[in-house]
Short mmCIF file of C-alpha atoms in Angstrom, two decimals:
data_model
loop_
_atom_site.label_atom_id
_atom_site.label_comp_id
_atom_site.label_asym_id
_atom_site.label_seq_id
_atom_site.Cartn_x
_atom_site.Cartn_y
_atom_site.Cartn_z
CA MET A 1061 219.02 143.89 8.73
CA LEU A 1062 218.73 140.51 10.36
CA LYS A 1063 215.27 139.12 9.65
CA LEU A 1064 214.77 136.31 12.12
CA THR A 1065 211.45 134.63 11.41
CA THR A 1066 211.80 131.40 13.38
CA THR A 1067 213.07 130.43 16.81
CA ALA A 1068 215.76 128.35 15.07
CA ALA A 1069 216.94 131.45 13.19
CA ILE A 1070 217.10 133.45 16.44
CA GLU A 1071 218.99 130.62 18.16
CA ALA A 1072 221.47 130.45 15.28
CA ALA A 1073 222.04 134.22 15.27
CA ILE A 1074 222.66 134.66 19.00
CA PRO A 1075 226.17 133.10 19.07
CA THR A 1076 227.28 135.47 16.29
CA VAL A 1077 226.38 138.59 18.28
CA THR A 1078 229.32 140.37 19.91
CA CYS A 1079 227.41 143.14 21.75
CA PRO A 1080 226.46 141.87 25.24
CA THR A 1081 223.35 144.09 25.43
CA LEU A 1082 222.04 142.90 22.07
CA LYS A 1083 222.78 139.27 22.95
CA HIS A 1084 220.89 139.68 26.24
CA LEU A 1085 217.91 141.25 24.44
CA MET A 1086 217.80 138.50 21.83
CA LEU A 1087 217.99 135.78 24.48
CA GLY A 1088 215.18 137.45 26.42
CA ARG A 1089 212.93 137.76 23.40
CA LEU A 1090 213.63 134.17 22.39
CA GLU A 1091 212.67 133.02 25.87
CA ASP A 1092 209.45 135.08 25.75
CA ILE A 1093 208.54 133.76 22.31
CA VAL A 1094 209.03 130.14 23.41
CA ILE A 1095 207.36 130.41 26.83
CA CYS A 1096 204.33 132.25 25.42
CA ASP A 1097 204.11 129.94 22.38
CA LEU A 1098 204.33 132.89 19.97
CA ALA A 1099 206.79 131.47 17.43
CA ALA A 1100 204.23 131.54 14.63
CA LEU A 1101 203.21 135.10 15.52
CA THR A 1102 206.53 136.89 16.03
CA HIS A 1103 209.39 138.02 13.82
CA LEU A 1104 212.53 139.54 15.32
CA LEU A 1105 214.29 142.19 13.23
CA VAL A 1106 217.75 143.41 14.21
CA MET A 1107 218.73 146.62 12.47
CA GLU A 1108 222.36 147.03 11.50
CA PRO A 1109 224.13 150.42 11.26
CA GLN A 1110 223.77 150.66 7.48
CA ASP A 1111 220.02 149.91 7.51
CA THR A 1112 217.64 152.74 6.73
CA GLU A 1113 214.21 153.76 7.92
CA ALA A 1114 212.93 153.01 4.39
CA GLU A 1115 214.18 149.41 4.64
CA LEU A 1116 212.42 148.98 7.96
CA ARG A 1117 209.23 150.47 6.47
CA ALA A 1118 209.40 147.88 3.67
CA CYS A 1119 209.73 145.02 6.18
CA LEU A 1120 206.94 146.26 8.44
CA GLY A 1121 204.54 147.42 5.77
CA ARG A 1122 203.90 150.54 7.85
CA GLU A 1123 205.54 153.72 9.08
CA PRO A 1124 208.45 152.90 11.45
CA ARG A 1125 207.64 155.92 13.62
CA ASP A 1126 204.25 154.38 14.39
CA TRP A 1127 205.34 151.75 16.91
CA ASP A 1128 202.93 150.24 19.43
CA TRP A 1129 205.46 149.95 22.25
CA ARG A 1130 209.09 150.83 22.85
CA GLU A 1131 211.68 150.48 25.57
CA GLN A 1132 215.23 151.74 25.81
CA HIS A 1133 217.98 149.37 26.97
CA GLY A 1134 221.14 151.48 27.25
CA HIS A 1135 221.97 152.54 23.69
CA TRP A 1136 219.63 149.88 22.23
CA TRP A 1137 215.93 150.32 21.57
CA GLU A 1138 213.31 147.61 21.47
CA LEU A 1139 210.28 148.51 19.36
CA MET A 1140 207.12 146.45 18.91
CA TYR A 1141 204.79 146.72 15.96
CA LEU A 1142 201.49 144.83 16.20
CA ALA A 1143 199.72 143.53 13.11
CA SER A 1144 196.46 141.73 12.50
CA GLY A 1145 195.71 138.38 14.11
CA GLY A 1146 198.06 138.96 17.04
CA PHE A 1147 201.19 138.98 14.86
CA ALA A 1148 204.07 141.19 16.01
CA PHE A 1149 207.39 142.46 14.76
CA ILE A 1150 209.98 143.10 17.45
CA VAL A 1151 212.73 145.42 16.24
CA LEU A 1152 216.05 145.84 18.03
CA THR A 1153 218.04 148.87 16.94
CA GLU A 1154 220.79 151.15 18.19
CA GLU A 1155 219.77 154.79 18.71
CA PRO A 1156 217.79 155.29 15.49
CA ALA A 1157 217.04 158.91 14.63
CA PHE A 1158 213.40 158.10 13.92
CA VAL A 1159 212.89 156.85 17.50
CA GLN A 1160 214.43 159.97 18.99
CA GLN A 1161 212.36 162.27 16.77
CA GLY A 1162 209.11 160.34 16.69
CA CYS A 1163 207.85 160.54 20.26
CA GLU A 1164 204.59 162.33 19.52
CA GLY A 1165 202.30 159.34 18.85
CA ALA A 1166 200.05 157.29 21.11
CA GLY A 1167 201.62 154.81 23.49
CA ARG A 1168 204.97 156.52 23.58
#
């Protein structure tokens, strides 16, 4: 899992991405973070194929199926998890089983 906790880390990771959709999503989130001055309040997590739901749970400190917002972009999903004080995790992941199965909660 790529854990990108600063705008510099996101900027450094973008050139290494080979998937055009993922690159576009990362550029868009970086732009949003900068324009809205949310760098201190946002972490971007990019799940890799070998990453598990348990690993995501450990990063978030909460159940991954309990997202606050999600949007599908082709075969990629963008999930947002809000925390206290306006902090947010944005997770980019390819077709995770827990997203497909976990559509029963609020805001989905």
